[in-house]
Amino acid sequence: MKINLTEEGQSDTSCLLRIYDIAEFSVHDGPGVRVVIYFQGCNARCEWCHSPHSQLNYAPLLFNPNVCIGCQRCVSACKNQCHVFIENKHIINRDKCIQCGSCVEQCPASVTGVKGSALHLPTVEVSVSSLFEQVSPYLQLGGKKGGITLSGGEALLQTDAAKQLLQLCKQNGYHTAVETSGLLSPEIYKNVLPLVDLWLFGMRVVTGKDHKRHYKHIQKVLKLLTDENANILPRIPMVPGFFDRDDVLEDILELFKEFSLSSVCLNPWNPYYDAHYMQSGIPLQINPPSQEEIKACEDKISLVFTNFNTIKYENNETKH
Ligand code: SF4
Ligand code: SF4
Ligand code: SF4
């Protein structure tokens, strides 16, 4: 969806949200056909993150070389000399970028706000009321079986705005889901708990450098949610070298046992992993796995969860 850019201030009382994308018709992020709002900003810093541009408060300028025609208009459009051509190679110095959008406006292969353009600034600030108005037609199409999913990044980092959006959705009778890594303070979860019908709980950060610390934190948050009888669907991304490790799978199974979690969603490897890093100019943190490694990882994880109610998707449209 193209996100409208000029809506701030329509409602004085609404918080502003920073988002980087909207999916109008997702079937992978909760029951039915759903609107997914991708919030900008994340505190988890997963080593294998497949949406690195979602982590900071503002995403970097994205550059898609596949549609760039090499006209160099961006060079003269940028007052900060961020765009440079060296031996016909387009280099972007994002350190100097102030996200003014001039290069995007001048680029013949870009439309402001449209992803996939040669140049794209994904992060948009929009009031909660304006965003709700914009997605309402799609929520109506999704009907009672669908709803809204707050994803990211980490949606609940923008706690007040997320809460306002959830409140608006509940007032209008929509099913609400929130995707989370489980790594926020318990107070944040308590604050929005009554407004969330389903927690899409990314078990993904039970790994990496902070494995043990993350495990304990996730355990605490799962206790909080299960004590309140929250509806939880754990999600595991199939990332070779991380989630197919025996110690990680054992830890996840321990948590499932401790909190009587009987369903799990297995999210496939995100096929846009390389493209996201390349377009945002962020160095790859891990080497992209081969198809064989991805398949072996999926097979191993699937086997471990044979006795669980397992939801699997063939394609992964989720960006989280
Ligand atoms: S929780 Fe999601 S968005 Fe955040 S760092 Fe991990 S994979 Fe990336
Ligand atoms: S957004 Fe503005 S500062 Fe950044 S590269 Fe484009 S013209 Fe330069
Ligand atoms: S203005 Fe657009 S199409 Fe032209 S070189 Fe820059 S990015 Fe490429």
CSV table of C-alpha atoms and ligand atoms in Angstrom, one decimal:
chain,number,residue,atom,x,y,z
A,1,MET,CA,0.0,0.0,0.0
A,2,LYS,CA,1.2,3.5,-0.7
A,3,ILE,CA,1.1,5.3,2.6
A,4,ASN,CA,-0.4,8.8,2.6
A,5,LEU,CA,2.1,11.3,3.8
A,6,THR,CA,0.2,14.5,4.8
A,7,GLU,CA,-2.2,13.4,7.4
A,8,GLU,CA,-0.6,14.5,10.6
A,9,GLY,CA,-2.7,16.9,12.7
A,10,GLN,CA,-6.1,15.7,11.5
A,11,SER,CA,-6.7,14.7,15.1
A,12,ASP,CA,-5.0,16.7,17.9
A,13,THR,CA,-5.6,14.0,20.3
A,14,SER,CA,-4.0,11.1,18.4
A,15,CYS,CA,-0.4,10.0,18.8
A,16,LEU,CA,1.8,9.8,15.8
A,17,LEU,CA,3.0,6.4,14.6
A,18,ARG,CA,6.2,5.7,12.7
A,19,ILE,CA,5.5,2.9,10.3
A,20,TYR,CA,7.4,1.5,7.3
A,21,ASP,CA,4.8,-0.5,5.5
A,22,ILE,CA,1.2,-1.7,5.4
A,23,ALA,CA,-0.1,-5.0,4.0
A,24,GLU,CA,-3.8,-4.9,3.2
A,25,PHE,CA,-4.5,-8.6,2.6
A,26,SER,CA,-2.3,-10.8,4.7
A,27,VAL,CA,-3.3,-14.4,5.3
A,28,HIS,CA,-0.1,-15.1,7.4
A,29,ASP,CA,-0.4,-13.0,10.4
A,30,GLY,CA,-3.4,-14.2,12.4
A,31,PRO,CA,-6.9,-15.5,11.5
A,32,GLY,CA,-8.6,-14.6,8.3
A,33,VAL,CA,-7.6,-11.8,5.9
A,34,ARG,CA,-5.8,-9.1,7.8
A,35,VAL,CA,-4.4,-5.6,7.6
A,36,VAL,CA,-0.8,-5.7,8.9
A,37,ILE,CA,0.8,-2.5,10.1
A,38,TYR,CA,4.6,-2.6,10.2
A,39,PHE,CA,5.9,-0.3,13.0
A,40,GLN,CA,9.3,1.2,12.6
A,41,GLY,CA,11.9,0.5,15.3
A,42,CYS,CA,13.0,-2.7,17.1
A,43,ASN,CA,15.1,-3.4,20.2
A,44,ALA,CA,15.8,-7.1,19.6
A,45,ARG,CA,18.7,-6.8,17.1
A,46,CYS,CA,18.5,-10.4,16.0
A,47,GLU,CA,21.8,-11.4,14.2
A,48,TRP,CA,19.8,-12.9,11.4
A,49,CYS,CA,17.2,-10.1,11.1
A,50,HIS,CA,15.5,-10.2,7.7
A,51,SER,CA,14.2,-6.6,8.0
A,52,PRO,CA,17.3,-4.7,9.1
A,53,HIS,CA,15.8,-1.4,7.8
A,54,SER,CA,13.0,-1.8,10.4
A,55,GLN,CA,15.4,-1.6,13.4
A,56,LEU,CA,16.3,2.0,13.8
A,57,ASN,CA,13.8,4.9,14.5
A,58,TYR,CA,13.9,5.8,10.8
A,59,ALA,CA,14.8,3.4,8.0
A,60,PRO,CA,17.7,4.3,5.8
A,61,LEU,CA,17.1,5.4,2.2
A,62,LEU,CA,16.4,2.3,0.2
A,63,PHE,CA,18.0,1.9,-3.3
A,64,ASN,CA,16.7,-0.6,-5.8
A,65,PRO,CA,19.4,-1.0,-8.5
A,66,ASN,CA,17.1,-3.2,-10.6
A,67,VAL,CA,14.9,-0.3,-11.6
A,68,CYS,CA,17.5,2.5,-11.6
A,69,ILE,CA,18.2,3.8,-15.1
A,70,GLY,CA,21.4,5.6,-14.2
A,71,CYS,CA,20.2,9.1,-15.1
A,72,GLN,CA,22.1,10.7,-12.2
A,73,ARG,CA,19.4,13.2,-11.4
A,74,CYS,CA,19.7,12.2,-7.8
A,75,VAL,CA,23.2,13.5,-7.8
A,76,SER,CA,22.1,17.1,-8.5
A,77,ALA,CA,19.0,16.7,-6.4
A,78,CYS,CA,20.9,16.0,-3.2
A,79,LYS,CA,22.4,19.0,-1.4
A,80,ASN,CA,24.5,16.7,0.8
A,81,GLN,CA,26.3,14.9,-2.0
A,82,CYS,CA,24.9,11.5,-0.8
A,83,HIS,CA,24.7,10.2,-4.4
A,84,VAL,CA,28.0,9.6,-6.1
A,85,PHE,CA,28.8,7.7,-9.4
A,86,ILE,CA,32.2,6.2,-9.5
A,87,GLU,CA,33.0,4.3,-12.7
A,88,ASN,CA,29.3,4.1,-13.4
A,89,LYS,CA,28.7,2.6,-10.0
A,90,HIS,CA,26.0,4.3,-8.0
A,91,ILE,CA,27.3,4.8,-4.4
A,92,ILE,CA,25.0,6.2,-1.7
A,93,ASN,CA,26.5,7.8,1.4
A,94,ARG,CA,23.7,7.4,3.8
A,95,ASP,CA,25.6,8.9,6.7
A,96,LYS,CA,25.0,12.3,5.3
A,97,CYS,CA,21.4,11.7,4.4
A,98,ILE,CA,18.8,13.8,6.2
A,99,GLN,CA,15.9,12.0,4.6
A,100,CYS,CA,14.6,15.2,2.8
A,101,GLY,CA,13.2,13.2,-0.1
A,102,SER,CA,14.5,15.5,-2.8
A,103,CYS,CA,16.3,12.7,-4.7
A,104,VAL,CA,13.2,10.5,-4.6
A,105,GLU,CA,11.1,13.4,-6.0
A,106,GLN,CA,13.5,14.0,-8.8
A,107,CYS,CA,14.1,10.3,-9.7
A,108,PRO,CA,12.2,9.2,-12.8
A,109,ALA,CA,12.2,5.6,-11.5
A,110,SER,CA,10.6,6.4,-8.2
A,111,VAL,CA,7.2,7.4,-6.8
A,112,THR,CA,7.2,8.9,-3.4
A,113,GLY,CA,6.0,6.3,-0.8
A,114,VAL,CA,6.0,3.4,-3.2
A,115,LYS,CA,8.3,0.5,-2.2
A,116,GLY,CA,10.2,-1.1,-5.1
A,117,SER,CA,11.0,2.3,-6.5
A,118,ALA,CA,14.6,3.0,-7.3
A,119,LEU,CA,14.7,5.3,-4.3
A,120,HIS,CA,12.4,4.9,-1.3
A,121,LEU,CA,12.2,6.4,2.2
A,122,PRO,CA,9.9,3.8,3.9
A,123,THR,CA,9.4,5.5,7.3
A,124,VAL,CA,6.2,7.6,7.5
A,125,GLU,CA,4.8,9.4,10.5
A,126,VAL,CA,1.0,9.3,10.6
A,127,SER,CA,-1.6,10.0,13.2
A,128,VAL,CA,-3.4,7.0,14.7
A,129,SER,CA,-6.8,8.3,13.6
A,130,SER,CA,-5.6,9.0,10.0
A,131,LEU,CA,-4.0,5.5,9.7
A,132,PHE,CA,-7.2,3.9,11.0
A,133,GLU,CA,-9.3,5.8,8.5
A,134,GLN,CA,-6.9,4.7,5.7
A,135,VAL,CA,-7.1,1.0,6.5
A,136,SER,CA,-10.7,0.9,7.6
A,137,PRO,CA,-12.0,-0.1,4.1
A,138,TYR,CA,-9.6,-3.1,4.1
A,139,LEU,CA,-10.6,-4.0,7.7
A,140,GLN,CA,-14.3,-4.0,6.6
A,141,LEU,CA,-13.4,-6.3,3.7
A,142,GLY,CA,-11.7,-8.7,6.1
A,143,GLY,CA,-14.9,-8.8,8.1
A,144,LYS,CA,-15.4,-10.6,11.4
A,145,LYS,CA,-13.0,-13.4,10.4
A,146,GLY,CA,-10.1,-11.0,9.8
A,147,GLY,CA,-8.7,-8.1,11.7
A,148,ILE,CA,-5.6,-6.1,12.3
A,149,THR,CA,-2.1,-7.2,13.2
A,150,LEU,CA,0.5,-4.8,14.6
A,151,SER,CA,3.9,-6.0,13.5
A,152,GLY,CA,7.3,-4.5,12.8
A,153,GLY,CA,10.0,-4.0,13.9
A,154,GLU,CA,8.5,-4.2,17.4
A,155,ALA,CA,5.1,-2.5,17.4
A,156,LEU,CA,4.8,-2.1,21.2
A,157,LEU,CA,8.0,0.0,21.4
A,158,GLN,CA,5.6,2.8,20.3
A,159,THR,CA,3.4,1.9,23.3
A,160,ASP,CA,1.0,4.9,23.4
A,161,ALA,CA,0.4,5.0,19.7
A,162,ALA,CA,0.0,1.2,19.5
A,163,LYS,CA,-2.4,1.3,22.4
A,164,GLN,CA,-4.5,4.0,20.8
A,165,LEU,CA,-4.7,2.1,17.6
A,166,LEU,CA,-5.7,-1.1,19.4
A,167,GLN,CA,-8.4,0.8,21.3
A,168,LEU,CA,-9.8,2.2,18.0
A,169,CYS,CA,-9.9,-1.2,16.5
A,170,LYS,CA,-11.6,-2.8,19.5
A,171,GLN,CA,-14.1,0.1,19.7
A,172,ASN,CA,-15.0,-0.8,16.0
A,173,GLY,CA,-15.2,-4.5,16.7
A,174,TYR,CA,-12.1,-5.7,14.9
A,175,HIS,CA,-10.0,-8.7,16.0
A,176,THR,CA,-6.5,-7.6,17.1
A,177,ALA,CA,-3.2,-9.4,17.0
A,178,VAL,CA,0.2,-8.1,18.1
A,179,GLU,CA,3.5,-9.6,17.0
A,180,THR,CA,6.3,-9.4,19.5
A,181,SER,CA,9.7,-10.7,20.3
A,182,GLY,CA,8.8,-10.9,24.0
A,183,LEU,CA,11.7,-8.7,24.8
A,184,LEU,CA,9.9,-5.6,26.1
A,185,SER,CA,9.3,-4.8,29.8
A,186,PRO,CA,6.4,-6.6,31.4
A,187,GLU,CA,4.7,-3.3,32.1
A,188,ILE,CA,4.3,-2.7,28.4
A,189,TYR,CA,2.5,-6.0,27.9
A,190,LYS,CA,0.3,-5.4,31.0
A,191,ASN,CA,-0.6,-2.0,29.6
A,192,VAL,CA,-2.2,-3.3,26.4
A,193,LEU,CA,-3.1,-6.9,27.4
A,194,PRO,CA,-6.9,-6.4,27.5
A,195,LEU,CA,-6.8,-5.0,24.0
A,196,VAL,CA,-5.0,-7.9,22.3
A,197,ASP,CA,-7.0,-10.9,21.1
A,198,LEU,CA,-3.9,-12.8,19.9
A,199,TRP,CA,-0.2,-12.7,20.6
A,200,LEU,CA,2.0,-13.8,17.7
A,201,PHE,CA,5.0,-14.5,19.9
A,202,GLY,CA,8.3,-14.7,18.0
A,203,MET,CA,10.4,-17.3,19.8
A,204,ARG,CA,13.1,-16.2,17.4
A,205,VAL,CA,15.2,-14.4,19.9
A,206,VAL,CA,15.9,-17.4,22.0
A,207,THR,CA,19.2,-17.5,20.3
A,208,GLY,CA,22.2,-15.4,19.3
A,209,LYS,CA,24.6,-13.6,21.6
A,210,ASP,CA,22.1,-12.9,24.4
A,211,HIS,CA,20.6,-16.4,24.3
A,212,LYS,CA,20.4,-17.0,28.1
A,213,ARG,CA,19.3,-13.5,29.0
A,214,HIS,CA,16.7,-13.5,26.3
A,215,TYR,CA,15.4,-16.9,27.4
A,216,LYS,CA,14.8,-15.7,30.9
A,217,HIS,CA,13.1,-12.5,29.8
A,218,ILE,CA,10.8,-14.4,27.4
A,219,GLN,CA,10.0,-16.9,30.1
A,220,LYS,CA,8.9,-14.0,32.4
A,221,VAL,CA,6.7,-12.4,29.7
A,222,LEU,CA,5.2,-15.8,28.7
A,223,LYS,CA,4.3,-16.3,32.4
A,224,LEU,CA,2.7,-12.9,32.6
A,225,LEU,CA,0.6,-13.5,29.4
A,226,THR,CA,-0.4,-17.1,30.3
A,227,ASP,CA,-1.4,-16.0,33.9
A,228,GLU,CA,-3.8,-13.6,32.2
A,229,ASN,CA,-5.1,-16.4,29.9
A,230,ALA,CA,-3.9,-14.5,26.8
A,231,ASN,CA,-4.2,-16.3,23.5
A,232,ILE,CA,-0.7,-17.0,22.3
A,233,LEU,CA,0.6,-18.4,19.0
A,234,PRO,CA,4.3,-18.9,19.1
A,235,ARG,CA,6.2,-18.4,15.9
A,236,ILE,CA,9.5,-19.9,14.9
A,237,PRO,CA,11.4,-18.6,11.9
A,238,MET,CA,13.3,-21.3,10.1
A,239,VAL,CA,16.8,-19.8,10.2
A,240,PRO,CA,19.6,-22.3,9.5
A,241,GLY,CA,22.4,-22.2,12.1
A,242,PHE,CA,20.1,-20.6,14.7
A,243,PHE,CA,16.8,-22.3,15.1
A,244,ASP,CA,17.8,-25.7,14.0
A,245,ARG,CA,20.4,-25.9,16.8
A,246,ASP,CA,19.7,-28.6,19.4
A,247,ASP,CA,20.2,-26.4,22.4
A,248,VAL,CA,17.8,-23.7,21.0
A,249,LEU,CA,15.1,-26.3,20.1
A,250,GLU,CA,15.4,-27.8,23.6
A,251,ASP,CA,14.9,-24.4,25.2
A,252,ILE,CA,11.9,-23.7,23.0
A,253,LEU,CA,10.4,-27.0,23.9
A,254,GLU,CA,11.0,-26.4,27.6
A,255,LEU,CA,9.1,-23.1,27.3
A,256,PHE,CA,6.3,-24.8,25.4
A,257,LYS,CA,6.0,-27.4,28.2
A,258,GLU,CA,6.2,-24.9,31.0
A,259,PHE,CA,3.4,-22.8,29.6
A,260,SER,CA,1.3,-25.6,28.0
A,261,LEU,CA,1.7,-24.1,24.5
A,262,SER,CA,0.3,-26.7,22.0
A,263,SER,CA,0.3,-24.8,18.7
A,264,VAL,CA,3.2,-23.3,16.8
A,265,CYS,CA,3.6,-21.4,13.5
A,266,LEU,CA,6.7,-22.2,11.5
A,267,ASN,CA,7.7,-19.2,9.4
A,268,PRO,CA,9.8,-20.1,6.4
A,269,TRP,CA,13.1,-18.4,5.6
A,270,ASN,CA,12.4,-14.9,4.3
A,271,PRO,CA,13.2,-14.8,0.5
A,272,TYR,CA,13.8,-11.1,0.7
A,273,TYR,CA,16.6,-11.4,3.2
A,274,ASP,CA,19.5,-10.5,0.8
A,275,ALA,CA,17.4,-7.8,-1.0
A,276,HIS,CA,16.6,-6.0,2.2
A,277,TYR,CA,20.3,-5.7,3.2
A,278,MET,CA,21.4,-4.8,-0.3
A,279,GLN,CA,18.7,-2.1,-0.7
A,280,SER,CA,19.3,-0.5,2.7
A,281,GLY,CA,23.1,-0.5,2.4
A,282,ILE,CA,23.5,-2.5,5.6
A,283,PRO,CA,26.2,-5.2,5.6
A,284,LEU,CA,24.9,-8.7,5.8
A,285,GLN,CA,25.2,-10.1,9.4
A,286,ILE,CA,25.1,-13.8,8.3
A,287,ASN,CA,25.8,-15.5,5.0
A,288,PRO,CA,22.5,-16.2,3.2
A,289,PRO,CA,21.9,-20.0,3.5
A,290,SER,CA,21.6,-22.2,0.4
A,291,GLN,CA,18.3,-23.8,-0.6
A,292,GLU,CA,19.7,-27.1,0.7
A,293,GLU,CA,20.4,-25.6,4.1
A,294,ILE,CA,17.0,-24.0,4.3
A,295,LYS,CA,15.3,-27.3,3.4
A,296,ALA,CA,17.4,-29.2,6.0
A,297,CYS,CA,16.5,-26.6,8.6
A,298,GLU,CA,12.8,-26.8,7.8
A,299,ASP,CA,12.8,-30.6,7.9
A,300,LYS,CA,14.6,-30.7,11.2
A,301,ILE,CA,12.3,-28.1,12.9
A,302,SER,CA,9.2,-29.7,11.4
A,303,LEU,CA,10.2,-33.0,12.9
A,304,VAL,CA,10.7,-31.6,16.3
A,305,PHE,CA,7.2,-30.2,16.3
A,306,THR,CA,5.4,-33.2,14.8
A,307,ASN,CA,3.2,-33.6,17.8
A,308,PHE,CA,2.1,-30.0,18.0
A,309,ASN,CA,-0.7,-28.3,16.1
A,310,THR,CA,1.6,-26.8,13.5
A,311,ILE,CA,0.8,-24.0,11.1
A,312,LYS,CA,3.1,-23.7,8.1
A,313,TYR,CA,3.2,-21.2,5.3
A,314,GLU,CA,4.7,-21.9,1.9
A,315,ASN,CA,5.6,-18.2,1.3
A,316,ASN,CA,6.5,-15.7,3.9
A,317,GLU,CA,5.0,-12.3,3.5
A,318,THR,CA,5.6,-11.3,7.0
A,319,LYS,CA,8.4,-8.8,7.4
A,320,HIS,CA,9.0,-9.3,11.1
B,1,SF4,S1,12.5,-9.0,16.2
B,1,SF4,FE1,12.2,-9.0,14.0
B,1,SF4,S2,12.6,-6.9,13.3
B,1,SF4,FE2,13.5,-7.1,15.4
B,1,SF4,S3,15.6,-7.6,15.0
B,1,SF4,FE3,14.5,-9.5,15.3
B,1,SF4,S4,13.9,-10.2,13.2
B,1,SF4,FE4,14.5,-8.0,13.1
B,2,SF4,S1,16.8,11.9,1.0
B,2,SF4,FE1,17.7,14.0,0.8
B,2,SF4,S2,19.6,13.9,1.9
B,2,SF4,FE2,19.0,11.8,1.6
B,2,SF4,S3,20.0,11.2,-0.3
B,2,SF4,FE3,18.0,12.0,-0.9
B,2,SF4,S4,18.3,14.1,-1.4
B,2,SF4,FE4,20.1,13.5,-0.2
B,3,SF4,S1,17.6,9.5,-10.2
B,3,SF4,FE1,16.8,7.5,-9.9
B,3,SF4,S2,17.0,6.4,-11.8
B,3,SF4,FE2,18.3,8.2,-11.9
B,3,SF4,S3,20.3,7.4,-11.2
B,3,SF4,FE3,19.3,8.3,-9.4
B,3,SF4,S4,18.3,6.5,-8.5
B,3,SF4,FE4,18.8,5.9,-10.6
